[in-house]
PDB file of C-alpha atoms in Angstrom:
ATOM      1  CA  MET A 335     174.576 -94.222  63.537  1.00 41.00           C
ATOM      2  CA  GLU A 336     171.113 -95.357  62.447  1.00 40.00           C
ATOM      3  CA  HIS A 337     169.961 -96.311  65.926  1.00 46.00           C
ATOM      4  CA  ARG A 338     171.423 -93.299  67.662  1.00 45.00           C
ATOM      5  CA  GLY A 339     168.091 -91.562  68.256  1.00 45.00           C
ATOM      6  CA  VAL A 340     166.582 -94.692  69.791  1.00 46.00           C
ATOM      7  CA  LEU A 341     169.412 -95.607  72.116  1.00 46.00           C
ATOM      8  CA  SER A 342     170.715 -92.215  73.134  1.00 45.00           C
ATOM      9  CA  ALA A 343     169.835 -90.867  76.555  1.00 46.00           C
ATOM     10  CA  LYS A 344     171.122 -87.705  78.099  1.00 45.00           C
ATOM     11  CA  ASN A 345     172.136 -87.551  81.716  1.00 43.00           C
ATOM     12  CA  HIS A 346     168.799 -86.321  82.938  1.00 44.00           C
ATOM     13  CA  HIS A 347     168.288 -85.144  86.481  1.00 47.00           C
ATOM     14  CA  GLY A 348     167.145 -82.253  88.596  1.00 51.00           C
ATOM     15  CA  GLN A 349     163.585 -81.678  87.299  1.00 64.00           C
ATOM     16  CA  MET A 350     160.748 -83.585  88.891  1.00 79.00           C
ATOM     17  CA  SER A 351     158.518 -82.143  86.167  1.00 79.00           C
ATOM     18  CA  GLU A 352     160.157 -84.687  83.861  1.00 83.00           C
ATOM     19  CA  SER A 353     160.273 -87.601  86.310  1.00 90.00           C
ATOM     20  CA  PHE A 354     158.415 -90.847  85.698  1.00 91.00           C
ATOM     21  CA  LEU A 355     156.404 -90.277  88.891  1.00 93.00           C
ATOM     22  CA  THR A 356     155.081 -86.965  87.597  1.00 93.00           C
ATOM     23  CA  ALA A 357     154.470 -88.431  84.135  1.00 93.00           C
ATOM     24  CA  GLY A 358     152.568 -91.335  85.694  1.00 94.00           C
ATOM     25  CA  LEU A 359     150.259 -89.065  87.668  1.00 96.00           C
ATOM     26  CA  LEU A 360     149.613 -86.920  84.613  1.00 95.00           C
ATOM     27  CA  SER A 361     148.905 -89.985  82.467  1.00 95.00           C
ATOM     28  CA  LEU A 362     146.418 -91.359  84.996  1.00 96.00           C
ATOM     29  CA  SER A 363     144.703 -87.986  84.991  1.00 95.00           C
ATOM     30  CA  GLY A 364     144.773 -87.763  81.182  1.00 93.00           C
ATOM     31  CA  GLY A 365     143.116 -91.149  80.763  1.00 94.00           C
ATOM     32  CA  LEU A 366     140.428 -90.277  83.271  1.00 95.00           C
ATOM     33  CA  GLN A 367     139.707 -86.976  81.509  1.00 94.00           C
ATOM     34  CA  ASP A 368     139.137 -88.685  78.171  1.00 91.00           C
ATOM     35  CA  ALA A 369     136.850 -91.335  79.660  1.00 94.00           C
ATOM     36  CA  TYR A 370     134.954 -88.649  81.555  1.00 96.00           C
ATOM     37  CA  THR A 371     134.198 -86.402  78.599  1.00 93.00           C
ATOM     38  CA  TYR A 372     133.371 -89.283  76.258  1.00 92.00           C
ATOM     39  CA  LEU A 373     131.189 -91.283  78.648  1.00 95.00           C
ATOM     40  CA  ALA A 374     129.633 -88.516  80.733  1.00 96.00           C
ATOM     41  CA  ARG A 375     129.712 -85.433  78.514  1.00 94.00           C
ATOM     42  CA  GLY A 376     128.201 -86.475  75.192  1.00 88.00           C
ATOM     43  CA  GLU A 377     130.842 -88.638  73.509  1.00 87.00           C
ATOM     44  CA  VAL A 378     133.398 -85.904  72.919  1.00 85.00           C
ATOM     45  CA  PHE A 379     137.122 -86.498  73.492  1.00 83.00           C
ATOM     46  CA  ALA A 380     138.974 -84.116  75.791  1.00 80.00           C
ATOM     47  CA  ASN A 381     142.437 -85.170  74.670  1.00 80.00           C
ATOM     48  CA  ALA A 382     142.187 -87.183  71.457  1.00 75.00           C
ATOM     49  CA  GLN A 383     141.601 -84.313  69.067  1.00 86.00           C
ATOM     50  CA  THR A 384     142.136 -86.638  66.108  1.00 85.00           C
ATOM     51  CA  GLY A 385     138.947 -88.404  67.144  1.00 84.00           C
ATOM     52  CA  ASN A 386     137.135 -85.082  67.404  1.00 87.00           C
ATOM     53  CA  ILE A 387     138.281 -84.098  63.911  1.00 92.00           C
ATOM     54  CA  VAL A 388     137.025 -87.419  62.516  1.00 92.00           C
ATOM     55  CA  LEU A 389     133.647 -87.116  64.228  1.00 89.00           C
ATOM     56  CA  MET A 390     133.293 -83.445  63.288  1.00 93.00           C
ATOM     57  CA  SER A 391     134.057 -84.180  59.640  1.00 95.00           C
ATOM     58  CA  VAL A 392     131.533 -87.027  59.533  1.00 94.00           C
ATOM     59  CA  ARG A 393     128.834 -84.751  60.963  1.00 93.00           C
ATOM     60  CA  LEU A 394     129.718 -81.977  58.498  1.00 94.00           C
ATOM     61  CA  PHE A 395     129.356 -84.330  55.548  1.00 95.00           C
ATOM     62  CA  GLU A 396     126.024 -85.480  56.962  1.00 93.00           C
ATOM     63  CA  GLY A 397     124.894 -81.859  57.166  1.00 89.00           C
ATOM     64  CA  ALA A 398     124.511 -82.110  60.940  1.00 92.00           C
ATOM     65  CA  TRP A 399     125.916 -78.668  61.696  1.00 92.00           C
ATOM     66  CA  ALA A 400     124.906 -78.554  65.360  1.00 88.00           C
ATOM     67  CA  GLN A 401     126.520 -81.946  65.972  1.00 88.00           C
ATOM     68  CA  ALA A 402     129.699 -80.801  64.224  1.00 92.00           C
ATOM     69  CA  LEU A 403     129.844 -77.794  66.550  1.00 90.00           C
ATOM     70  CA  ARG A 404     130.103 -80.152  69.528  1.00 86.00           C
ATOM     71  CA  TYR A 405     133.536 -81.152  68.250  1.00 90.00           C
ATOM     72  CA  LEU A 406     134.685 -77.862  66.738  1.00 93.00           C
ATOM     73  CA  VAL A 407     134.383 -75.912  69.991  1.00 92.00           C
ATOM     74  CA  PRO A 408     136.616 -78.302  72.012  1.00 90.00           C
ATOM     75  CA  LEU A 409     139.108 -78.304  69.134  1.00 93.00           C
ATOM     76  CA  THR A 410     139.286 -74.526  69.316  1.00 94.00           C
ATOM     77  CA  ALA A 411     139.620 -74.688  73.104  1.00 95.00           C
ATOM     78  CA  PHE A 412     142.538 -77.101  72.719  1.00 94.00           C
ATOM     79  CA  PHE A 413     144.271 -74.627  70.400  1.00 95.00           C
ATOM     80  CA  LEU A 414     143.766 -71.849  72.938  1.00 96.00           C
ATOM     81  CA  GLY A 415     145.045 -74.058  75.762  1.00 96.00           C
ATOM     82  CA  VAL A 416     148.332 -74.679  73.971  1.00 95.00           C
ATOM     83  CA  LEU A 417     148.633 -70.938  73.392  1.00 96.00           C
ATOM     84  CA  ALA A 418     147.923 -70.177  77.060  1.00 95.00           C
ATOM     85  CA  ALA A 419     150.554 -72.657  78.281  1.00 94.00           C
ATOM     86  CA  GLU A 420     153.166 -71.205  75.961  1.00 94.00           C
ATOM     87  CA  LEU A 421     152.383 -67.675  77.132  1.00 94.00           C
ATOM     88  CA  LEU A 422     152.773 -68.819  80.754  1.00 92.00           C
ATOM     89  CA  HIS A 423     156.098 -70.354  79.841  1.00 92.00           C
ATOM     90  CA  LEU A 424     157.363 -67.170  78.241  1.00 92.00           C
ATOM     91  CA  ARG A 425     156.120 -64.999  81.099  1.00 88.00           C
ATOM     92  CA  TYR A 426     157.136 -67.108  84.104  1.00 87.00           C
ATOM     93  CA  LYS A 427     159.960 -69.387  82.955  1.00 83.00           C
ATOM     94  CA  LYS A 428     162.467 -67.595  85.205  1.00 81.00           C
ATOM     95  CA  MET A 429     160.267 -67.586  88.289  1.00 78.00           C
ATOM     96  CA  GLU A 430     162.094 -69.059  91.298  1.00 71.00           C
ATOM     97  CA  ARG A 431     159.457 -69.770  93.926  1.00 76.00           C
ATOM     98  CA  PHE A 432     157.400 -71.996  91.656  1.00 78.00           C
ATOM     99  CA  HIS A 433     158.192 -73.829  88.459  1.00 84.00           C
ATOM    100  CA  TRP A 434     156.145 -72.404  85.591  1.00 90.00           C
ATOM    101  CA  ARG A 435     154.745 -75.871  84.970  1.00 91.00           C
ATOM    102  CA  GLN A 436     153.269 -75.794  88.469  1.00 92.00           C
ATOM    103  CA  LEU A 437     151.297 -72.709  87.446  1.00 92.00           C
ATOM    104  CA  VAL A 438     149.932 -74.729  84.541  1.00 94.00           C
ATOM    105  CA  LEU A 439     148.867 -77.467  86.948  1.00 96.00           C
ATOM    106  CA  LEU A 440     147.216 -74.963  89.293  1.00 96.00           C
ATOM    107  CA  GLY A 441     145.223 -73.529  86.416  1.00 95.00           C
ATOM    108  CA  GLU A 442     144.266 -77.001  85.235  1.00 96.00           C
ATOM    109  CA  ILE A 443     143.162 -78.069  88.717  1.00 97.00           C
ATOM    110  CA  LEU A 444     140.941 -75.008  89.134  1.00 97.00           C
ATOM    111  CA  LEU A 445     139.366 -75.426  85.712  1.00 97.00           C
ATOM    112  CA  LEU A 446     138.631 -79.135  86.164  1.00 97.00           C
ATOM    113  CA  ALA A 447     137.280 -78.560  89.673  1.00 98.00           C
ATOM    114  CA  ALA A 448     134.774 -76.108  88.199  1.00 98.00           C
ATOM    115  CA  VAL A 449     133.742 -78.601  85.493  1.00 97.00           C
ATOM    116  CA  GLY A 450     132.571 -81.031  88.154  1.00 97.00           C
ATOM    117  CA  PHE A 451     129.828 -78.548  89.083  1.00 98.00           C
ATOM    118  CA  PHE A 452     128.598 -78.040  85.499  1.00 97.00           C
ATOM    119  CA  PRO A 453     125.194 -79.683  84.883  1.00 96.00           C
ATOM    120  CA  GLY A 454     124.620 -82.004  81.960  1.00 94.00           C
ATOM    121  CA  SER A 455     123.045 -79.188  79.974  1.00 95.00           C
ATOM    122  CA  TRP A 456     126.474 -77.478  79.972  1.00 96.00           C
ATOM    123  CA  ASN A 457     128.295 -80.335  78.269  1.00 95.00           C
ATOM    124  CA  LEU A 458     129.621 -78.198  75.421  1.00 92.00           C
ATOM    125  CA  LEU A 459     131.213 -75.767  77.869  1.00 95.00           C
ATOM    126  CA  ALA A 460     132.456 -78.630  80.069  1.00 96.00           C
ATOM    127  CA  ASN A 461     134.157 -80.375  77.161  1.00 93.00           C
ATOM    128  CA  SER A 462     135.722 -77.122  76.018  1.00 94.00           C
ATOM    129  CA  VAL A 463     137.136 -76.369  79.464  1.00 96.00           C
ATOM    130  CA  VAL A 464     138.554 -79.888  79.813  1.00 96.00           C
ATOM    131  CA  SER A 465     140.093 -79.666  76.338  1.00 94.00           C
ATOM    132  CA  PHE A 466     141.638 -76.296  77.214  1.00 96.00           C
ATOM    133  CA  ALA A 467     143.094 -77.702  80.448  1.00 95.00           C
ATOM    134  CA  CYS A 468     144.342 -80.835  78.692  1.00 93.00           C
ATOM    135  CA  ALA A 469     146.090 -78.745  76.039  1.00 94.00           C
ATOM    136  CA  MET A 470     147.902 -76.764  78.730  1.00 94.00           C
ATOM    137  CA  GLN A 471     149.112 -80.028  80.258  1.00 93.00           C
ATOM    138  CA  VAL A 472     150.255 -81.628  77.015  1.00 91.00           C
ATOM    139  CA  GLN A 473     152.130 -78.475  76.008  1.00 92.00           C
ATOM    140  CA  ALA A 474     153.848 -78.010  79.368  1.00 92.00           C
ATOM    141  CA  PHE A 475     154.807 -81.624  80.120  1.00 92.00           C
ATOM    142  CA  ARG A 476     156.517 -83.102  77.086  1.00 90.00           C
ATOM    143  CA  LYS A 477     159.328 -85.240  78.508  1.00 88.00           C
ATOM    144  CA  VAL A 478     159.753 -88.186  80.850  1.00 85.00           C
ATOM    145  CA  ASP A 479     163.312 -88.889  81.981  1.00 84.00           C
ATOM    146  CA  GLY A 480     164.509 -86.820  79.033  1.00 84.00           C
ATOM    147  CA  TYR A 481     162.389 -88.657  76.440  1.00 86.00           C
ATOM    148  CA  ALA A 482     159.645 -86.885  74.489  1.00 86.00           C
ATOM    149  CA  PHE A 483     156.198 -88.167  75.487  1.00 88.00           C
ATOM    150  CA  ALA A 484     152.558 -87.129  75.787  1.00 85.00           C
ATOM    151  CA  SER A 485     150.562 -87.551  78.989  1.00 85.00           C
ATOM    152  CA  THR A 486     147.133 -87.167  77.407  1.00 81.00           C
ATOM    153  CA  MET A 487     147.309 -89.362  74.295  1.00 83.00           C
ATOM    154  CA  CYS A 488     148.960 -92.643  73.362  1.00 87.00           C
ATOM    155  CA  ILE A 489     149.750 -92.851  69.654  1.00 85.00           C
ATOM    156  CA  GLY A 490     153.157 -91.141  69.853  1.00 87.00           C
ATOM    157  CA  ASN A 491     154.065 -93.067  73.005  1.00 92.00           C
ATOM    158  CA  LEU A 492     153.096 -96.347  71.342  1.00 93.00           C
ATOM    159  CA  ARG A 493     155.232 -95.576  68.299  1.00 93.00           C
ATOM    160  CA  SER A 494     158.257 -94.539  70.372  1.00 93.00           C
ATOM    161  CA  GLY A 495     157.881 -97.437  72.776  1.00 94.00           C
ATOM    162  CA  THR A 496     157.697 -99.977  69.962  1.00 94.00           C
ATOM    163  CA  GLU A 497     160.690 -98.408  68.228  1.00 94.00           C
ATOM    164  CA  SER A 498     162.707 -98.616  71.445  1.00 94.00           C
ATOM    165  CA  LEU A 499     161.631-102.205  72.008  1.00 92.00           C
ATOM    166  CA  CYS A 500     162.866-103.129  68.529  1.00 94.00           C
ATOM    167  CA  ALA A 501     166.167-101.387  69.233  1.00 91.00           C
ATOM    168  CA  TRP A 502     166.567-103.387  72.439  1.00 92.00           C
ATOM    169  CA  TRP A 503     165.940-106.646  70.592  1.00 91.00           C
ATOM    170  CA  LYS A 504     168.359-105.696  67.835  1.00 86.00           C
ATOM    171  CA  TYR A 505     171.203-104.124  69.829  1.00 85.00           C
ATOM    172  CA  GLY A 506     170.612-105.418  73.362  1.00 83.00           C
ATOM    173  CA  ALA A 507     171.051-101.916  74.784  1.00 83.00           C
ATOM    174  CA  PRO A 508     169.731-101.554  78.355  1.00 85.00           C
ATOM    175  CA  GLN A 509     168.948 -97.903  77.674  1.00 89.00           C
ATOM    176  CA  ALA A 510     166.551 -98.857  74.883  1.00 90.00           C
ATOM    177  CA  ARG A 511     164.813-101.295  77.227  1.00 90.00           C
ATOM    178  CA  LYS A 512     164.468 -98.570  79.849  1.00 90.00           C
ATOM    179  CA  LYS A 513     163.084 -96.182  77.262  1.00 91.00           C
ATOM    180  CA  ALA A 514     160.533 -98.733  76.071  1.00 93.00           C
ATOM    181  CA  GLY A 515     159.546 -99.359  79.675  1.00 93.00           C
ATOM    182  CA  ARG A 516     158.895 -95.672  80.236  1.00 93.00           C
ATOM    183  CA  TYR A 517     156.650 -95.429  77.196  1.00 94.00           C
ATOM    184  CA  PHE A 518     154.658 -98.579  77.832  1.00 96.00           C
ATOM    185  CA  GLY A 519     154.444 -97.612  81.493  1.00 95.00           C
ATOM    186  CA  VAL A 520     152.721 -94.311  80.780  1.00 94.00           C
ATOM    187  CA  ILE A 521     150.445 -96.015  78.222  1.00 95.00           C
ATOM    188  CA  GLY A 522     149.404 -98.538  80.858  1.00 96.00           C
ATOM    189  CA  LEU A 523     148.755 -95.804  83.409  1.00 96.00           C
ATOM    190  CA  PHE A 524     146.719 -93.846  80.880  1.00 95.00           C
ATOM    191  CA  GLY A 525     144.586 -96.951  80.362  1.00 96.00           C
ATOM    192  CA  ILE A 526     144.186 -97.444  84.100  1.00 97.00           C
ATOM    193  CA  GLY A 527     143.076 -93.829  84.465  1.00 96.00           C
ATOM    194  CA  ALA A 528     140.513 -94.264  81.692  1.00 95.00           C
ATOM    195  CA  GLY A 529     139.221 -97.506  83.168  1.00 97.00           C
ATOM    196  CA  ALA A 530     138.997 -96.030  86.649  1.00 97.00           C
ATOM    197  CA  GLY A 531     137.125 -93.035  85.284  1.00 96.00           C
ATOM    198  CA  GLY A 532     134.547 -95.272  83.641  1.00 96.00           C
ATOM    199  CA  ALA A 533     134.187 -97.415  86.750  1.00 97.00           C
ATOM    200  CA  LEU A 534     133.713 -94.418  89.048  1.00 97.00           C
ATOM    201  CA  LEU A 535     131.129 -92.616  86.930  1.00 97.00           C
ATOM    202  CA  PRO A 536     128.130 -94.594  88.261  1.00 96.00           C
ATOM    203  CA  TYR A 537     129.122 -93.616  91.802  1.00 97.00           C
ATOM    204  CA  LEU A 538     130.490 -90.090  91.460  1.00 97.00           C
ATOM    205  CA  GLY A 539     128.629 -88.916  88.379  1.00 97.00           C
ATOM    206  CA  LEU A 540     129.811 -85.636  86.900  1.00 97.00           C
ATOM    207  CA  GLY A 541     132.019 -85.118  89.959  1.00 97.00           C
ATOM    208  CA  THR A 542     134.298 -87.939  88.751  1.00 97.00           C
ATOM    209  CA  ILE A 543     136.548 -85.282  87.212  1.00 97.00           C
ATOM    210  CA  TRP A 544     137.582 -84.295  90.745  1.00 98.00           C
ATOM    211  CA  ILE A 545     139.658 -87.476  90.895  1.00 98.00           C
ATOM    212  CA  SER A 546     141.702 -85.949  88.100  1.00 97.00           C
ATOM    213  CA  CYS A 547     142.122 -82.840  90.237  1.00 97.00           C
ATOM    214  CA  ALA A 548     143.469 -84.995  93.075  1.00 97.00           C
ATOM    215  CA  LEU A 549     146.012 -86.640  90.763  1.00 97.00           C
ATOM    216  CA  LEU A 550     147.137 -83.271  89.422  1.00 97.00           C
ATOM    217  CA  THR A 551     147.452 -81.937  92.963  1.00 97.00           C
ATOM    218  CA  ALA A 552     149.741 -84.853  93.786  1.00 96.00           C
ATOM    219  CA  ALA A 553     151.858 -84.017  90.717  1.00 95.00           C
ATOM    220  CA  PHE A 554     151.971 -80.379  91.818  1.00 94.00           C
ATOM    221  CA  VAL A 555     153.284 -81.382  95.255  1.00 93.00           C
ATOM    222  CA  VAL A 556     155.798 -83.843  93.803  1.00 91.00           C
ATOM    223  CA  MET A 557     157.343 -81.042  91.778  1.00 89.00           C
ATOM    224  CA  PHE A 558     158.530 -79.320  94.957  1.00 83.00           C
ATOM    225  CA  VAL A 559     160.976 -82.191  95.374  1.00 79.00           C
ATOM    226  CA  ARG A 560     164.239 -81.962  93.462  1.00 62.00           C
ATOM    227  CA  GLU A 561     165.627 -85.132  91.955  1.00 50.00           C
ATOM    228  CA  GLU A 562     168.981 -86.207  93.283  1.00 45.00           C
ATOM    229  CA  GLN A 563     171.893 -85.431  91.004  1.00 38.00           C
TER     230      GLN A 563
END
C-alpha cells in the first residue's frame, strides 16, 4: 500500500541504543556541538556539512583559499569519522561486555573533552575533531524506536516527521502519530541543545563542549540498561 512505509512499525525492543531516551541525549549533544563550533570556533558547522559545503564553495569562488580550507578540513574529518565508526562496527559488533556503539561514545567523549582545552588559535583542529566525533555518532546511531533518524542534523527528521504527520491526518493511524512525535521530539531537543550551548558560552567559554561530554556519558550509561521485552 502507498502509506505502508509511513505507518509500518516493527516490534522494536531490547536495544537501548535505539531508545528515545538515548536519541534525546544524543540530539541535545548534537545541537550543542553545532552551536559551539559555529559561535565559538569561527563559524564552522560541526554537524551540518551541507552548510560547510555551501560556505566552502562561496569562498572558493571568491578566491579566498585559506577561508575555504576552514570548511574543507572539517568535511574531510567528517568523512574519516564515518569510516572510523564503520570499522569499529565491523571489528567489535560481536563484543559482549560492551555494545560497539558504546565504544563510539567513549571515543567521542574523549575527543570532545580534549577540544575543550584547545585555545582559540586551534580552531581549525577543534572543528575537525568535533566533526570527526559527530560523524562517528551519526553513523553509529541511526534509529529511534526502529525509525531511521539523525541525532546531529534535522532536515531528514523534519521530512520524515512531516510525512508521518500527514499520514496520521489522512489515515488516523496511532503509529503514524507516534512516529511523528519521535521525529519532532528529537528536533526539539536538538534545538534546546543548540540554544543551551549558545547561552552557556559566555559563562563556560571554550569549555562549553564539556556539557556535550556529560550528555554523551549519560547516553553511555543508559545503554547498559536493556529495554523490557
